[in-house]
Amino acid sequence: MADSPVTVFLAIATLVGLLYSLKRVGFVARIYGIVPVVVWIYLTPMILSTFGLLPSESAAYEVMGTLLMPFGLFLLSVTIDVPALLRMGKPAGVMVLTGTVGVFLGALISFSLWHTFMHEQAWHGFAVMSGAWIGGSANAIAMQQSLNANPDVLAPILVVDTVVGYGWFTVLVALSAYQDKFSRWLGAGDYRFESSQVGEEHAEERRPLEISSLAVIVGLGFAATMFAGGLANVLPELGDPPIVTKTMWAMLIVVTLGLVLSFTPLRRVQRDGANDVAYLAIFLLLATLGARGDLSAFFQAPVYLAAGLTWIVVHIGLLLLVARVMRYPFFFVATGSMANLGGVVTTPIIAGIYRQQLAALGVLMALGAQILGVYIPVVVARILSWIAA
């Protein structure tokens, strides 16, 4: 096994590229439809490191973690259309927030019930999961990096996300055929939808990626990373044990900087492929976390699955309660939930299945949850650490 940092980086990059290229193969595409490629990007390096084909520790992993996470988060943040988020309408905004609160409360209730059956550092895993379920995998990886959590915590959490999270996605697809009945039960049988004009630019055809555009995207991302890292180094760590570490400060700074700059013409880098570059960076980092993990962590999955089911029941229950009180149709329950648990890929799919003309609204709802998912899990982590103590 060659374990020089350069060789390890090249191996990780090659592996991620190979796994993505397999999406074009028919039977592999069907497998990815059941178990998403993001799971394989994490699991495959773990298997390779277990059999000694990849090192479980390498300087390459540390450097990639320091550079790629803030780089990816900045590019995702600077491309968010904040004014469009604010225009997406009261029902959409209320249900995204309700879904986030449901994940927040579900984490606290579930952890309180189940943590005595788990490892003493299990609160790290729950904090990571709260990031995954408020905005997606990028937020989950940011929490793992910020807490300096053992990569093993991701293994059972990934099982929960795949089984419970994607299982709920399947249920929502099936329930679309009965949405009118659910809406009547919620007291919204006569609700009138208005065609959504917001988010149309998210569906615009992007420009072909050119070398000049790529240079701007990469330069912006690393400049923001350098600025955030320098500022974070002079800020104090908060909490005992530290929750807001210097790494977390860097994440918060880089996201806030991205959101501020999204009001400038820099947001147009989205049409040049900035999001794709961001996710490539995040997936490379995810692969390094897999290589540092341990397959034995999957044996902890049963109790985590029970905790995950408890968690999602709280989340769904709160969404249904608010929808009933506010007389919102089931469309907003489904999209408000998926905006948190799924993200920008699955939410417009659910929105389009329920109301085809409102698919773009699903993108905006997911982006709103993505912003919340940078900040809320920090609070979750702090409270869980108190409960664990």
Tab-separated table of C-alpha atoms in Angstrom:
chain	number	residue	atom	x	y	z
A	1	MET	CA	0.000	0.000	0.000
A	2	ALA	CA	1.474	3.349	-1.083
A	3	ASP	CA	0.661	5.902	1.601
A	4	SER	CA	2.433	9.090	0.552
A	5	PRO	CA	0.037	12.078	0.752
A	6	VAL	CA	0.174	12.687	-2.996
A	7	THR	CA	-0.588	9.047	-3.800
A	8	VAL	CA	-3.449	8.970	-1.294
A	9	PHE	CA	-4.974	12.135	-2.766
A	10	LEU	CA	-4.741	10.724	-6.290
A	11	ALA	CA	-6.326	7.442	-5.155
A	12	ILE	CA	-9.254	9.264	-3.498
A	13	ALA	CA	-9.802	11.509	-6.520
A	14	THR	CA	-9.664	8.529	-8.894
A	15	LEU	CA	-12.137	6.580	-6.770
A	16	VAL	CA	-14.664	9.435	-6.632
A	17	GLY	CA	-14.348	9.939	-10.380
A	18	LEU	CA	-14.845	6.220	-11.031
A	19	LEU	CA	-17.921	5.970	-8.802
A	20	TYR	CA	-19.504	8.949	-10.515
A	21	SER	CA	-18.703	7.693	-14.009
A	22	LEU	CA	-20.496	4.424	-13.189
A	23	LYS	CA	-23.786	6.383	-13.023
A	24	ARG	CA	-23.835	6.074	-16.811
A	25	VAL	CA	-23.890	2.270	-16.651
A	26	GLY	CA	-27.452	0.930	-16.750
A	27	PHE	CA	-27.494	-1.612	-13.914
A	28	VAL	CA	-25.279	0.593	-11.722
A	29	ALA	CA	-27.665	3.506	-12.253
A	30	ARG	CA	-30.469	1.280	-10.953
A	31	ILE	CA	-28.380	0.414	-7.879
A	32	TYR	CA	-27.681	4.108	-7.316
A	33	GLY	CA	-31.430	4.683	-7.487
A	34	ILE	CA	-31.780	2.493	-4.385
A	35	VAL	CA	-28.542	3.340	-2.563
A	36	PRO	CA	-27.356	6.804	-3.703
A	37	VAL	CA	-23.862	7.416	-5.014
A	38	VAL	CA	-23.038	9.535	-1.952
A	39	VAL	CA	-23.323	6.390	0.197
A	40	TRP	CA	-20.893	4.513	-2.059
A	41	ILE	CA	-18.452	7.432	-1.999
A	42	TYR	CA	-18.301	7.011	1.776
A	43	LEU	CA	-18.565	3.219	2.006
A	44	THR	CA	-16.117	2.149	-0.735
A	45	PRO	CA	-13.024	3.851	0.780
A	46	MET	CA	-13.992	2.369	4.153
A	47	ILE	CA	-13.948	-1.127	2.652
A	48	LEU	CA	-10.628	-0.447	0.915
A	49	SER	CA	-9.018	0.839	4.119
A	50	THR	CA	-10.352	-2.157	6.065
A	51	PHE	CA	-8.484	-4.465	3.665
A	52	GLY	CA	-5.341	-2.328	3.748
A	53	LEU	CA	-5.681	-0.870	0.253
A	54	LEU	CA	-6.018	2.672	1.595
A	55	PRO	CA	-4.412	4.066	4.761
A	56	SER	CA	-6.762	4.904	7.622
A	57	GLU	CA	-4.596	7.908	8.517
A	58	SER	CA	-2.780	10.255	6.150
A	59	ALA	CA	-1.621	13.857	6.035
A	60	ALA	CA	-3.629	14.110	2.818
A	61	TYR	CA	-6.870	13.681	4.768
A	62	GLU	CA	-5.997	16.549	7.117
A	63	VAL	CA	-5.081	18.932	4.303
A	64	MET	CA	-8.180	18.046	2.282
A	65	GLY	CA	-10.381	18.576	5.340
A	66	THR	CA	-8.858	21.986	6.022
A	67	LEU	CA	-9.262	23.193	2.442
A	68	LEU	CA	-12.224	21.469	0.825
A	69	MET	CA	-14.999	21.930	3.397
A	70	PRO	CA	-14.936	25.753	3.636
A	71	PHE	CA	-14.247	25.921	-0.103
A	72	GLY	CA	-17.378	23.904	-0.890
A	73	LEU	CA	-19.593	25.653	1.670
A	74	PHE	CA	-18.642	29.090	0.358
A	75	LEU	CA	-19.501	28.192	-3.231
A	76	LEU	CA	-22.842	26.729	-2.158
A	77	SER	CA	-23.649	29.834	-0.097
A	78	VAL	CA	-22.617	32.497	-2.606
A	79	THR	CA	-24.982	31.024	-5.214
A	80	ILE	CA	-28.110	31.178	-3.014
A	81	ASP	CA	-30.804	33.622	-4.155
A	82	VAL	CA	-31.711	35.068	-0.737
A	83	PRO	CA	-34.330	37.571	-2.033
A	84	ALA	CA	-36.113	34.730	-3.829
A	85	LEU	CA	-36.122	32.745	-0.593
A	86	LEU	CA	-37.824	35.650	1.154
A	87	ARG	CA	-40.458	35.797	-1.602
A	88	MET	CA	-41.344	32.116	-1.558
A	89	GLY	CA	-44.498	32.685	0.477
A	90	LYS	CA	-45.682	32.249	4.028
A	91	PRO	CA	-46.821	28.579	3.847
A	92	ALA	CA	-43.520	27.452	2.330
A	93	GLY	CA	-41.446	29.431	4.818
A	94	VAL	CA	-43.502	28.322	7.815
A	95	MET	CA	-43.269	24.660	6.887
A	96	VAL	CA	-39.524	24.758	6.224
A	97	LEU	CA	-39.027	26.309	9.663
A	98	THR	CA	-41.436	23.799	11.204
A	99	GLY	CA	-39.507	20.936	9.641
A	100	THR	CA	-36.269	22.359	11.034
A	101	VAL	CA	-37.767	22.726	14.512
A	102	GLY	CA	-39.047	19.143	14.193
A	103	VAL	CA	-35.532	17.883	13.452
A	104	PHE	CA	-34.187	19.967	16.348
A	105	LEU	CA	-36.729	18.653	18.868
A	106	GLY	CA	-36.535	15.129	17.436
A	107	ALA	CA	-32.777	15.068	18.019
A	108	LEU	CA	-33.169	16.070	21.661
A	109	ILE	CA	-36.046	13.684	22.396
A	110	SER	CA	-34.539	10.732	20.539
A	111	PHE	CA	-31.094	11.178	22.080
A	112	SER	CA	-32.589	11.500	25.569
A	113	LEU	CA	-34.415	8.186	25.093
A	114	TRP	CA	-31.660	6.155	23.433
A	115	HIS	CA	-28.226	7.545	24.330
A	116	THR	CA	-27.738	5.190	27.303
A	117	PHE	CA	-27.575	2.295	24.793
A	118	MET	CA	-24.930	4.041	22.692
A	119	HIS	CA	-21.271	4.979	22.781
A	120	GLU	CA	-20.417	7.892	25.087
A	121	GLN	CA	-19.532	10.037	22.068
A	122	ALA	CA	-22.821	9.251	20.329
A	123	TRP	CA	-23.900	12.874	20.693
A	124	HIS	CA	-21.345	13.666	17.993
A	125	GLY	CA	-23.232	11.363	15.645
A	126	PHE	CA	-26.565	12.975	16.483
A	127	ALA	CA	-25.113	16.433	15.859
A	128	VAL	CA	-23.801	15.237	12.496
A	129	MET	CA	-27.199	13.724	11.702
A	130	SER	CA	-28.948	16.979	12.553
A	131	GLY	CA	-26.732	18.606	9.932
A	132	ALA	CA	-27.678	15.918	7.417
A	133	TRP	CA	-31.382	16.342	8.178
A	134	ILE	CA	-31.315	20.123	8.032
A	135	GLY	CA	-29.957	20.815	4.598
A	136	GLY	CA	-28.053	17.740	3.457
A	137	SER	CA	-24.697	15.986	3.374
A	138	ALA	CA	-22.602	19.161	3.133
A	139	ASN	CA	-23.878	20.343	6.503
A	140	ALA	CA	-23.337	16.892	8.012
A	141	ILE	CA	-19.710	16.800	6.912
A	142	ALA	CA	-19.232	20.361	8.177
A	143	MET	CA	-20.430	19.271	11.627
A	144	GLN	CA	-18.147	16.226	11.612
A	145	GLN	CA	-15.176	18.408	10.753
A	146	SER	CA	-16.128	21.113	13.248
A	147	LEU	CA	-16.515	18.699	16.166
A	148	ASN	CA	-13.458	16.709	15.072
A	149	ALA	CA	-15.701	13.708	15.562
A	150	ASN	CA	-14.419	10.193	14.987
A	151	PRO	CA	-15.287	9.266	11.383
A	152	ASP	CA	-16.803	6.056	12.769
A	153	VAL	CA	-19.811	8.073	13.959
A	154	LEU	CA	-20.806	8.511	10.321
A	155	ALA	CA	-21.260	4.790	9.659
A	156	PRO	CA	-24.427	4.114	11.700
A	157	ILE	CA	-25.676	7.623	10.928
A	158	LEU	CA	-25.361	6.872	7.219
A	159	VAL	CA	-27.458	3.734	7.733
A	160	VAL	CA	-30.155	5.821	9.437
A	161	ASP	CA	-30.080	8.445	6.699
A	162	THR	CA	-30.361	5.801	3.987
A	163	VAL	CA	-33.019	3.595	5.605
A	164	VAL	CA	-35.113	6.186	7.446
A	165	GLY	CA	-34.471	9.264	5.315
A	166	TYR	CA	-34.802	7.657	1.891
A	167	GLY	CA	-37.530	5.381	3.218
A	168	TRP	CA	-39.557	8.476	4.106
A	169	PHE	CA	-38.903	9.846	0.607
A	170	THR	CA	-40.446	6.673	-0.832
A	171	VAL	CA	-43.444	6.999	1.479
A	172	LEU	CA	-43.976	10.610	0.391
A	173	VAL	CA	-43.931	9.573	-3.258
A	174	ALA	CA	-46.569	6.922	-2.527
A	175	LEU	CA	-48.709	9.364	-0.521
A	176	SER	CA	-48.873	11.813	-3.436
A	177	ALA	CA	-51.801	9.790	-4.810
A	178	TYR	CA	-53.730	10.539	-1.612
A	179	GLN	CA	-52.699	14.161	-1.102
A	180	ASP	CA	-56.235	15.505	-1.615
A	181	LYS	CA	-57.574	13.259	1.161
A	182	PHE	CA	-54.797	14.337	3.515
A	183	SER	CA	-55.387	17.984	2.608
A	184	ARG	CA	-59.074	17.659	3.478
A	185	TRP	CA	-58.123	16.071	6.806
A	186	LEU	CA	-55.824	19.037	7.424
A	187	GLY	CA	-58.719	21.412	6.721
A	188	ALA	CA	-57.214	22.648	3.447
A	189	GLY	CA	-59.458	20.913	0.932
A	190	ASP	CA	-60.318	24.229	-0.765
A	191	TYR	CA	-56.776	25.666	-0.733
A	192	ARG	CA	-55.891	27.511	-3.965
A	193	PHE	CA	-52.322	27.269	-5.224
A	194	GLU	CA	-50.738	30.159	-7.079
A	195	SER	CA	-48.189	29.529	-9.793
A	196	SER	CA	-44.724	30.166	-8.430
A	197	GLN	CA	-42.480	32.472	-10.422
A	198	VAL	CA	-39.664	32.387	-7.889
A	199	GLY	CA	-36.757	30.130	-8.519
A	200	GLU	CA	-37.073	30.124	-12.293
A	201	GLU	CA	-33.412	31.008	-12.697
A	202	HIS	CA	-32.548	27.832	-10.785
A	203	ALA	CA	-33.991	25.913	-13.709
A	204	GLU	CA	-32.239	28.008	-16.369
A	205	GLU	CA	-29.852	26.270	-18.716
A	206	ARG	CA	-26.337	26.793	-17.464
A	207	ARG	CA	-23.492	28.047	-19.584
A	208	PRO	CA	-20.827	25.535	-20.634
A	209	LEU	CA	-17.974	25.480	-18.144
A	210	GLU	CA	-15.025	27.470	-19.519
A	211	ILE	CA	-11.497	27.713	-18.170
A	212	SER	CA	-11.969	31.400	-17.304
A	213	SER	CA	-15.137	30.639	-15.319
A	214	LEU	CA	-13.490	27.698	-13.556
A	215	ALA	CA	-10.530	29.894	-12.614
A	216	VAL	CA	-12.879	32.477	-11.077
A	217	ILE	CA	-14.823	29.809	-9.157
A	218	VAL	CA	-11.708	28.135	-7.755
A	219	GLY	CA	-10.055	31.468	-6.963
A	220	LEU	CA	-13.123	32.759	-5.121
A	221	GLY	CA	-13.510	29.557	-3.133
A	222	PHE	CA	-9.926	29.408	-1.931
A	223	ALA	CA	-9.752	33.165	-1.234
A	224	ALA	CA	-12.805	32.825	1.028
A	225	THR	CA	-11.237	29.748	2.658
A	226	MET	CA	-8.029	31.661	3.386
A	227	PHE	CA	-9.927	34.663	4.805
A	228	ALA	CA	-12.187	32.534	7.027
A	229	GLY	CA	-9.287	30.440	8.308
A	230	GLY	CA	-7.231	33.511	9.190
A	231	LEU	CA	-10.105	35.180	11.037
A	232	ALA	CA	-11.056	31.952	12.844
A	233	ASN	CA	-7.528	31.628	14.224
A	234	VAL	CA	-7.933	34.824	16.276
A	235	LEU	CA	-11.376	33.945	17.663
A	236	PRO	CA	-11.788	31.997	20.934
A	237	GLU	CA	-13.217	28.494	21.128
A	238	LEU	CA	-16.547	28.337	22.961
A	239	GLY	CA	-17.924	25.575	25.189
A	240	ASP	CA	-16.496	22.895	27.449
A	241	PRO	CA	-15.969	20.568	25.682
A	242	PRO	CA	-15.526	23.014	22.772
A	243	ILE	CA	-18.532	23.170	20.449
A	244	VAL	CA	-17.622	26.299	18.499
A	245	THR	CA	-14.073	25.310	17.616
A	246	LYS	CA	-11.766	27.225	15.305
A	247	THR	CA	-12.921	24.906	12.532
A	248	MET	CA	-16.557	25.722	13.312
A	249	TRP	CA	-15.735	29.443	13.335
A	250	ALA	CA	-14.231	29.032	9.863
A	251	MET	CA	-17.394	27.261	8.639
A	252	LEU	CA	-19.708	29.923	10.084
A	253	ILE	CA	-17.581	32.759	8.703
A	254	VAL	CA	-17.305	31.300	5.225
A	255	VAL	CA	-21.060	30.630	4.967
A	256	THR	CA	-21.977	34.087	6.274
A	257	LEU	CA	-19.497	35.651	3.852
A	258	GLY	CA	-21.017	33.658	1.007
A	259	LEU	CA	-24.551	34.754	1.910
A	260	VAL	CA	-23.472	38.416	2.021
A	261	LEU	CA	-21.714	38.162	-1.343
A	262	SER	CA	-24.758	36.410	-2.840
A	263	PHE	CA	-26.341	39.886	-3.040
A	264	THR	CA	-23.615	40.902	-5.501
A	265	PRO	CA	-23.026	39.850	-9.132
A	266	LEU	CA	-20.775	37.075	-7.789
A	267	ARG	CA	-23.905	34.951	-7.394
A	268	ARG	CA	-23.896	34.469	-11.164
A	269	VAL	CA	-21.121	31.899	-10.817
A	270	GLN	CA	-23.975	29.440	-10.214
A	271	ARG	CA	-24.675	29.440	-13.951
A	272	ASP	CA	-21.027	28.654	-14.586
A	273	GLY	CA	-21.121	25.441	-12.546
A	274	ALA	CA	-20.054	26.637	-9.082
A	275	ASN	CA	-22.406	24.194	-7.350
A	276	ASP	CA	-20.911	21.247	-9.222
A	277	VAL	CA	-17.402	22.302	-8.214
A	278	ALA	CA	-18.588	22.685	-4.608
A	279	TYR	CA	-20.095	19.208	-4.460
A	280	LEU	CA	-17.000	17.684	-6.036
A	281	ALA	CA	-14.950	19.151	-3.182
A	282	ILE	CA	-17.425	17.891	-0.586
A	283	PHE	CA	-17.538	14.388	-2.071
A	284	LEU	CA	-13.736	14.201	-2.105
A	285	LEU	CA	-13.804	15.063	1.585
A	286	LEU	CA	-16.548	12.503	2.241
A	287	ALA	CA	-14.352	9.816	0.665
A	288	THR	CA	-11.520	10.677	3.082
A	289	LEU	CA	-13.921	10.301	6.012
A	290	GLY	CA	-14.878	6.867	4.740
A	291	ALA	CA	-11.234	5.828	4.495
A	292	ARG	CA	-10.753	6.814	8.146
A	293	GLY	CA	-13.820	4.876	9.303
A	294	ASP	CA	-14.301	1.364	10.626
A	295	LEU	CA	-16.762	-1.179	9.227
A	296	SER	CA	-17.478	-2.473	12.737
A	297	ALA	CA	-19.355	0.771	13.403
A	298	PHE	CA	-22.210	-0.556	11.270
A	299	PHE	CA	-23.000	-3.081	14.002
A	300	GLN	CA	-24.240	-0.153	16.092
A	301	ALA	CA	-26.908	0.538	13.461
A	302	PRO	CA	-29.963	-1.201	15.086
A	303	VAL	CA	-30.159	1.132	18.075
A	304	TYR	CA	-29.453	4.081	15.796
A	305	LEU	CA	-32.312	2.978	13.534
A	306	ALA	CA	-34.668	2.951	16.519
A	307	ALA	CA	-33.446	6.409	17.453
A	308	GLY	CA	-33.856	7.572	13.855
A	309	LEU	CA	-37.459	6.360	13.727
A	310	THR	CA	-38.215	8.167	16.991
A	311	TRP	CA	-36.578	11.272	15.579
A	312	ILE	CA	-38.530	11.319	12.321
A	313	VAL	CA	-41.859	10.648	14.075
A	314	VAL	CA	-41.352	13.849	16.089
A	315	HIS	CA	-40.464	15.725	12.895
A	316	ILE	CA	-43.515	14.474	10.970
A	317	GLY	CA	-45.862	14.928	13.914
A	318	LEU	CA	-44.933	18.587	14.305
A	319	LEU	CA	-45.375	19.233	10.575
A	320	LEU	CA	-48.852	17.673	10.617
A	321	LEU	CA	-49.817	19.624	13.735
A	322	VAL	CA	-48.808	22.988	12.277
A	323	ALA	CA	-50.413	22.182	8.915
A	324	ARG	CA	-53.654	21.291	10.702
A	325	VAL	CA	-53.649	24.501	12.746
A	326	MET	CA	-52.718	26.705	9.765
A	327	ARG	CA	-54.928	24.758	7.312
A	328	TYR	CA	-52.081	24.126	4.880
A	329	PRO	CA	-52.404	21.372	2.248
A	330	PHE	CA	-50.339	18.194	2.433
A	331	PHE	CA	-48.092	19.544	-0.342
A	332	PHE	CA	-46.397	21.797	2.216
A	333	VAL	CA	-46.022	18.945	4.705
A	334	ALA	CA	-44.242	16.848	2.083
A	335	THR	CA	-42.007	19.603	0.737
A	336	GLY	CA	-41.313	21.124	4.170
A	337	SER	CA	-40.143	17.731	5.381
A	338	MET	CA	-38.058	16.892	2.324
A	339	ALA	CA	-36.455	20.361	2.256
A	340	ASN	CA	-34.881	19.434	5.586
A	341	LEU	CA	-34.341	15.683	5.326
A	342	GLY	CA	-33.507	15.555	1.637
A	343	GLY	CA	-32.071	18.747	0.199
A	344	VAL	CA	-31.877	20.441	-3.169
A	345	VAL	CA	-31.952	17.193	-5.160
A	346	THR	CA	-34.987	15.429	-3.703
A	347	THR	CA	-37.186	18.387	-2.676
A	348	PRO	CA	-37.983	19.616	-6.212
A	349	ILE	CA	-38.709	16.001	-7.156
A	350	ILE	CA	-41.300	15.735	-4.379
A	351	ALA	CA	-42.661	19.202	-5.166
A	352	GLY	CA	-42.983	18.303	-8.849
A	353	ILE	CA	-44.728	15.015	-8.094
A	354	TYR	CA	-47.306	16.774	-5.916
A	355	ARG	CA	-47.691	19.986	-7.977
A	356	GLN	CA	-45.738	20.011	-11.216
A	357	GLN	CA	-45.814	23.807	-11.594
A	358	LEU	CA	-44.277	24.280	-8.137
A	359	ALA	CA	-41.105	22.222	-8.624
A	360	ALA	CA	-38.965	25.400	-8.558
A	361	LEU	CA	-40.430	26.278	-5.170
A	362	GLY	CA	-39.012	22.999	-3.861
A	363	VAL	CA	-35.509	24.178	-4.780
A	364	LEU	CA	-35.942	27.382	-2.795
A	365	MET	CA	-37.372	25.585	0.227
A	366	ALA	CA	-34.366	23.250	0.251
A	367	LEU	CA	-31.954	26.174	-0.015
A	368	GLY	CA	-33.665	27.809	2.953
A	369	ALA	CA	-33.173	24.649	5.003
A	370	GLN	CA	-29.563	24.472	3.832
A	371	ILE	CA	-28.870	27.892	5.366
A	372	LEU	CA	-30.536	26.912	8.646
A	373	GLY	CA	-28.554	23.676	8.643
A	374	VAL	CA	-25.278	25.532	9.023
A	375	TYR	CA	-26.264	27.210	12.282
A	376	ILE	CA	-28.924	25.071	14.034
A	377	PRO	CA	-26.777	21.897	14.426
A	378	VAL	CA	-24.279	23.935	16.453
A	379	VAL	CA	-27.026	24.549	19.028
A	380	VAL	CA	-28.083	20.893	18.825
A	381	ALA	CA	-24.517	19.779	19.520
A	382	ARG	CA	-24.256	21.997	22.585
A	383	ILE	CA	-27.502	20.748	24.123
A	384	LEU	CA	-26.706	17.096	23.344
A	385	SER	CA	-23.320	17.436	25.034
A	386	TRP	CA	-25.117	18.615	28.187
A	387	ILE	CA	-27.530	15.671	28.038
A	388	ALA	CA	-24.668	13.216	27.510
A	389	ALA	CA	-22.802	14.637	30.503
